[in-house]
CSV table of C-alpha atoms in Angstrom, one decimal:
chain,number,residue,atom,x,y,z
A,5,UNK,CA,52.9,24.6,27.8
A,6,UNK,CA,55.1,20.8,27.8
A,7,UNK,CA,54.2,18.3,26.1
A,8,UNK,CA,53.4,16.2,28.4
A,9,UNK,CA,51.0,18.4,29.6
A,10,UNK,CA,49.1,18.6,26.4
A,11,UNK,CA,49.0,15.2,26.2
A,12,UNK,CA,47.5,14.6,28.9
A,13,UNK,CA,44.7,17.2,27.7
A,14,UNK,CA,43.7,15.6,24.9
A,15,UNK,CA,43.6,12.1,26.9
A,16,UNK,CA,41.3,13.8,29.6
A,17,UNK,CA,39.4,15.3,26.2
A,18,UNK,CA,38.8,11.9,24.9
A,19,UNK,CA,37.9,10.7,28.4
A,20,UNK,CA,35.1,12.9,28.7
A,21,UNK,CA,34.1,12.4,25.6
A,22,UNK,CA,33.7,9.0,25.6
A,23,UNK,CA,32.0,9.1,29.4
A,24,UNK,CA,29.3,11.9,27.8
A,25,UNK,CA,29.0,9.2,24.9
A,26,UNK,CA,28.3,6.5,27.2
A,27,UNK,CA,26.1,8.2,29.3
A,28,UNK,CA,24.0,8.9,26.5
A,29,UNK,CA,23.7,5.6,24.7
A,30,UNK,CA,22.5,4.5,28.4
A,31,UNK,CA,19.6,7.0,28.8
A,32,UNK,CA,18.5,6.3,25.4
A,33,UNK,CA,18.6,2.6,26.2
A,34,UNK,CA,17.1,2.9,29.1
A,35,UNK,CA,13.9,5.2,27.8
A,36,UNK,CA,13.8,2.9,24.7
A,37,UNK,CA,13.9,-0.5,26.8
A,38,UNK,CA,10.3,0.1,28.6
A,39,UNK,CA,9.1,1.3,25.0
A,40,UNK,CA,9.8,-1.7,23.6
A,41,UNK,CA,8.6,-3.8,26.6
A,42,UNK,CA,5.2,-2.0,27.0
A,43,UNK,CA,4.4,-3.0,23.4
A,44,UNK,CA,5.4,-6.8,24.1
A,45,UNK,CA,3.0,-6.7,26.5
A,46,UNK,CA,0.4,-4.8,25.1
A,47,UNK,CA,0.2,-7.1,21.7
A,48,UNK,CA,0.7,-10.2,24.4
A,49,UNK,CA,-2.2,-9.8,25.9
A,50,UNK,CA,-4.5,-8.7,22.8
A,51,UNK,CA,-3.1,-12.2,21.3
A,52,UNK,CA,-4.2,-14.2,24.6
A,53,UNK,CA,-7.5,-12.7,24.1
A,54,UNK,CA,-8.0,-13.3,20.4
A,55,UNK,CA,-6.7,-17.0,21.6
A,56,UNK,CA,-8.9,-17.0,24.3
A,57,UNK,CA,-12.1,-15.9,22.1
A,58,UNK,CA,-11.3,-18.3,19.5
A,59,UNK,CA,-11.2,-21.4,21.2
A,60,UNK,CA,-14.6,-20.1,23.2
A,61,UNK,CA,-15.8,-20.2,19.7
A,62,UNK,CA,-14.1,-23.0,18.5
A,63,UNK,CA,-16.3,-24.9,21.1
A,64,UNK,CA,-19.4,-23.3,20.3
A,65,UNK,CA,-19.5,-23.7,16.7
A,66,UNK,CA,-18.0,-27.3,17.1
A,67,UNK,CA,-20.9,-28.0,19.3
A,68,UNK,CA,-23.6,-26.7,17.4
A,69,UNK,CA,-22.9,-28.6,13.6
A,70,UNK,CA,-20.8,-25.7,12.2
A,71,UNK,CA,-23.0,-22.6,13.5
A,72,UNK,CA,-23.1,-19.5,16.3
A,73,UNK,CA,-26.6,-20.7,16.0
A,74,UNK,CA,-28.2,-22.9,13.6
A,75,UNK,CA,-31.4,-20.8,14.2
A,76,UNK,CA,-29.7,-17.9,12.3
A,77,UNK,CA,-28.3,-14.9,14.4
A,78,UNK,CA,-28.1,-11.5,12.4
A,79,UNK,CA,-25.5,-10.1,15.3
A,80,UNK,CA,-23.3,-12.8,14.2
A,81,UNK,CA,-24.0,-12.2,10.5
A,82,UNK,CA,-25.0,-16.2,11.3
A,83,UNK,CA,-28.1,-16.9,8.3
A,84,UNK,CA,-29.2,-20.5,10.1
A,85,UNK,CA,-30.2,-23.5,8.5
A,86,UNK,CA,-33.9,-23.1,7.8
A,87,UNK,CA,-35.0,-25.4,9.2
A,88,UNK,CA,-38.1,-25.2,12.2
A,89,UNK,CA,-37.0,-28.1,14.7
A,90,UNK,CA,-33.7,-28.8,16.4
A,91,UNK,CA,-32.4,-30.8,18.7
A,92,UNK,CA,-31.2,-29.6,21.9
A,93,UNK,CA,-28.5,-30.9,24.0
A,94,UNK,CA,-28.3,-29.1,27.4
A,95,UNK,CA,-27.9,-25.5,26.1
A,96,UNK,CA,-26.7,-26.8,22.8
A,97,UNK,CA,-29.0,-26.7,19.3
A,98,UNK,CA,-28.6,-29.2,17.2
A,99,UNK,CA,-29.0,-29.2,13.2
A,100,UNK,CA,-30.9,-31.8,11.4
A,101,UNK,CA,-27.6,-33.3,9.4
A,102,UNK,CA,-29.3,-36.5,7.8
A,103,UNK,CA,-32.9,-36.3,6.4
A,104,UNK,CA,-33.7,-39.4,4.7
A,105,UNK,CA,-31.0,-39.4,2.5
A,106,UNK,CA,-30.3,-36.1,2.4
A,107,UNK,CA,-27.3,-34.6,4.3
A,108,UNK,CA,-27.1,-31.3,5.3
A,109,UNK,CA,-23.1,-30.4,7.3
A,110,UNK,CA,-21.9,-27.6,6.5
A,111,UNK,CA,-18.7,-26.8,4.2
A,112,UNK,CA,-15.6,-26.3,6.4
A,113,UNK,CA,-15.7,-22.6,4.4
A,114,UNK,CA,-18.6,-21.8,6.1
A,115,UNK,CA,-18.1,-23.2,9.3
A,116,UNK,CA,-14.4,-20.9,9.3
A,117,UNK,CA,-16.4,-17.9,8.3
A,118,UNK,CA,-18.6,-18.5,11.0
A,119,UNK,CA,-15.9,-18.1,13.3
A,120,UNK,CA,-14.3,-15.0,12.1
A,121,UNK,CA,-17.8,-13.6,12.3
A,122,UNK,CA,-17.8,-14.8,15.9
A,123,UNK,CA,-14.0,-13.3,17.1
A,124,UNK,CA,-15.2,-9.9,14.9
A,125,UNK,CA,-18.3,-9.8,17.5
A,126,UNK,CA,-16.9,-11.2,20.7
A,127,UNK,CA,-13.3,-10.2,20.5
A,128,UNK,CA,-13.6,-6.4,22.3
A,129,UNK,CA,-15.6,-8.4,25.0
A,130,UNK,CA,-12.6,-10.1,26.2
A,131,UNK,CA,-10.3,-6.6,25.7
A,132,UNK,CA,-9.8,-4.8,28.8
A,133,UNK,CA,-7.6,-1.9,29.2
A,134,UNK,CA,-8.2,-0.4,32.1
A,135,UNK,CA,-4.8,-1.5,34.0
A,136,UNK,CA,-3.0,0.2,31.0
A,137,UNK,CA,-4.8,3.4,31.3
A,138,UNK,CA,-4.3,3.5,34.7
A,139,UNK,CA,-0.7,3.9,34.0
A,140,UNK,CA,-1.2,7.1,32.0
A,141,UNK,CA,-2.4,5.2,28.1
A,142,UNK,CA,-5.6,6.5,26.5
A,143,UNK,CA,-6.3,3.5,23.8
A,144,UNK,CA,-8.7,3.4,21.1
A,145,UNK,CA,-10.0,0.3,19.6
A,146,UNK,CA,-12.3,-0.4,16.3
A,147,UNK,CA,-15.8,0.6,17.3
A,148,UNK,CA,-17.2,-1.2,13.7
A,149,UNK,CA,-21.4,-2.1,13.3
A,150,UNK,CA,-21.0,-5.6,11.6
A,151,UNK,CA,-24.6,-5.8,10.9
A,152,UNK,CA,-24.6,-2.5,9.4
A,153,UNK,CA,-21.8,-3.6,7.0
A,154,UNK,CA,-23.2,-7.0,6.8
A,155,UNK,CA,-19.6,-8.1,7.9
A,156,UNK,CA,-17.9,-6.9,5.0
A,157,UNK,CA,-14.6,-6.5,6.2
A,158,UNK,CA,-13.1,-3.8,3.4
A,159,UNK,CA,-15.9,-1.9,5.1
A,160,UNK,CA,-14.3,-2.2,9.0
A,161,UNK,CA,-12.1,0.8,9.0
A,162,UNK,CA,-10.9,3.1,12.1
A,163,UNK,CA,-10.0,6.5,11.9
A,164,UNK,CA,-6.6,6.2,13.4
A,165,UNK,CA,-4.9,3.7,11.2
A,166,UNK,CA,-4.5,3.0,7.4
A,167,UNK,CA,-5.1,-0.5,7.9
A,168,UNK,CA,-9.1,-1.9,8.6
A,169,UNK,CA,-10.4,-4.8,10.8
A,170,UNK,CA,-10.0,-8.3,9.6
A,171,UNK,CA,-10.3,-12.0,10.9
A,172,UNK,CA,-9.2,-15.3,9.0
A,173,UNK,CA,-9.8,-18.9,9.9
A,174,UNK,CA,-7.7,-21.5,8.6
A,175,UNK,CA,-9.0,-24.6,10.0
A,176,UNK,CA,-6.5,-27.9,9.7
A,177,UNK,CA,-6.8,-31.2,10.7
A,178,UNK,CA,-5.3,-30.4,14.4
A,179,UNK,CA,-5.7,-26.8,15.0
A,180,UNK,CA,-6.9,-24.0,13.9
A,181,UNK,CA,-5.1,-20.8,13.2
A,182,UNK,CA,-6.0,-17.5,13.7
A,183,UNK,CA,-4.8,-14.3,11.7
A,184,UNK,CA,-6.4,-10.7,13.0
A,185,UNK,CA,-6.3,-7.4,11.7
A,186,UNK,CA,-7.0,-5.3,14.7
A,187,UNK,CA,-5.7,-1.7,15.1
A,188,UNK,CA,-5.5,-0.5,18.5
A,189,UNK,CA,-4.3,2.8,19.2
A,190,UNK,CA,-2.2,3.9,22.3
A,191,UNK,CA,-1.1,7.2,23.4
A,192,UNK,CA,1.1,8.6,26.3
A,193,UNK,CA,1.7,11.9,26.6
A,194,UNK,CA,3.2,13.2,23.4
A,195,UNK,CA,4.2,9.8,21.9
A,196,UNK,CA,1.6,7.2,20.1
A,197,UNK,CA,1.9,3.8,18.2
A,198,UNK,CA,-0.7,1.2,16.8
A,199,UNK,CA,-0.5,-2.6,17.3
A,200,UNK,CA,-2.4,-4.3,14.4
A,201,UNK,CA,-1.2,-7.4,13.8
A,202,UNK,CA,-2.4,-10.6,16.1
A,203,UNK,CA,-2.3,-14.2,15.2
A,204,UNK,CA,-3.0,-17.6,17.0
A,205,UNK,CA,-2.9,-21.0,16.7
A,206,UNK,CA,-6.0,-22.6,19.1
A,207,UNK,CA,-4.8,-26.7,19.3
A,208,UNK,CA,-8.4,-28.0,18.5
A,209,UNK,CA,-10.3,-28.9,15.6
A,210,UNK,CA,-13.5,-28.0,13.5
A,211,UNK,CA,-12.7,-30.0,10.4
């Protein structure tokens, strides 16, 4: 054999093994691409809902002096003020805050705990996954009895994932932002990941 002719075998090798190369990187790209943007929208839209829940909330608890209900609510793990008679403005109750010269608002603690309470109880209202299951996901989210745990949060663990359910409040003097532990699990055939992490920052106030 010339030469030249073995040259030009090992240029046609490296040819085709940089087109093989190629093609591979560009399946595994393209499988990995969707992945990554099924995820993105996943935790998106489990954020818009914890930001949606929160400010519903935000309002509530702004509206009613600090509480879910100032007549106590045990599904919210909210104990009430104690008192027998409110005020009510259109489906609002209203705490006694001023007694004589007693004053009665709540600590800003308190009032943040109430809403972590409320986005533990209302948040898998707002959730629903039914578009993604119709494209082939089975999901499993936190099924946890807050009463039954009295809202103890090192108590709100899932099966599927190391890490439990949790909700913090950080109310500051413009906003308020939100930080959730919430496991979700999805599955697809023979691949599965958990999304756990969520935050928000809701542009009102409670302080």
């Amino acid at each position: 054999m010339k030469k030249g002719q073995i040259t030009m075998f090992i240029i046609l090798g490296i040819v085709i093994v940089l087109i093989l190369s190629l093609a591979f990187y560009v399946s595994r790209k393209t499988t990995a691409e969707p992945q990554f943007l099924e995820r993105e929208s996943f935790a998106d839209y489990i954020s818009s809902c914890l930001a949606q829940t929160g400010t519903e909330g935000i309002y509530k608890i702004a509206a009613q002096g600090g509480y879910v209900n100032p007549k106590g609510d045990t599904a919210y793990g909210e104990t009430g003020d104690g008192l027998p008679v409110h005020y009510y403005l259109g489906q609002h109750q209203l705490p006694y805050v001023l007694d004589g010269n007693k004053t009665s608002m709540r600590s800003l603690s308190y009032v943040d705990t109430a809403l972590s309470r409320y986005l533990a109880v209302e948040l898998p209202h707002c959730l629903n996954f039914s578009f993604f299951q119709g494209q082939g996901y089975t999901v499993s989210v936190p099924t946890i009895n807050w009463e039954a745990i009295d809202f103890d949060f090192s108590k709100a663990t899932v099966p599927y994932s190391p890490e439990g359910v949790r909700f913090s409040v950080v109310s500051r003097d413009s906003d308020v932002v939100i930080v959730a532990k919430y496991p979700v699990l999805f599955a697809k055939k023979d691949s599965s990941f958990v999304l756990s992490d969520f935050s928000t920052t809701v542009p009102l106030r409670l302080s």
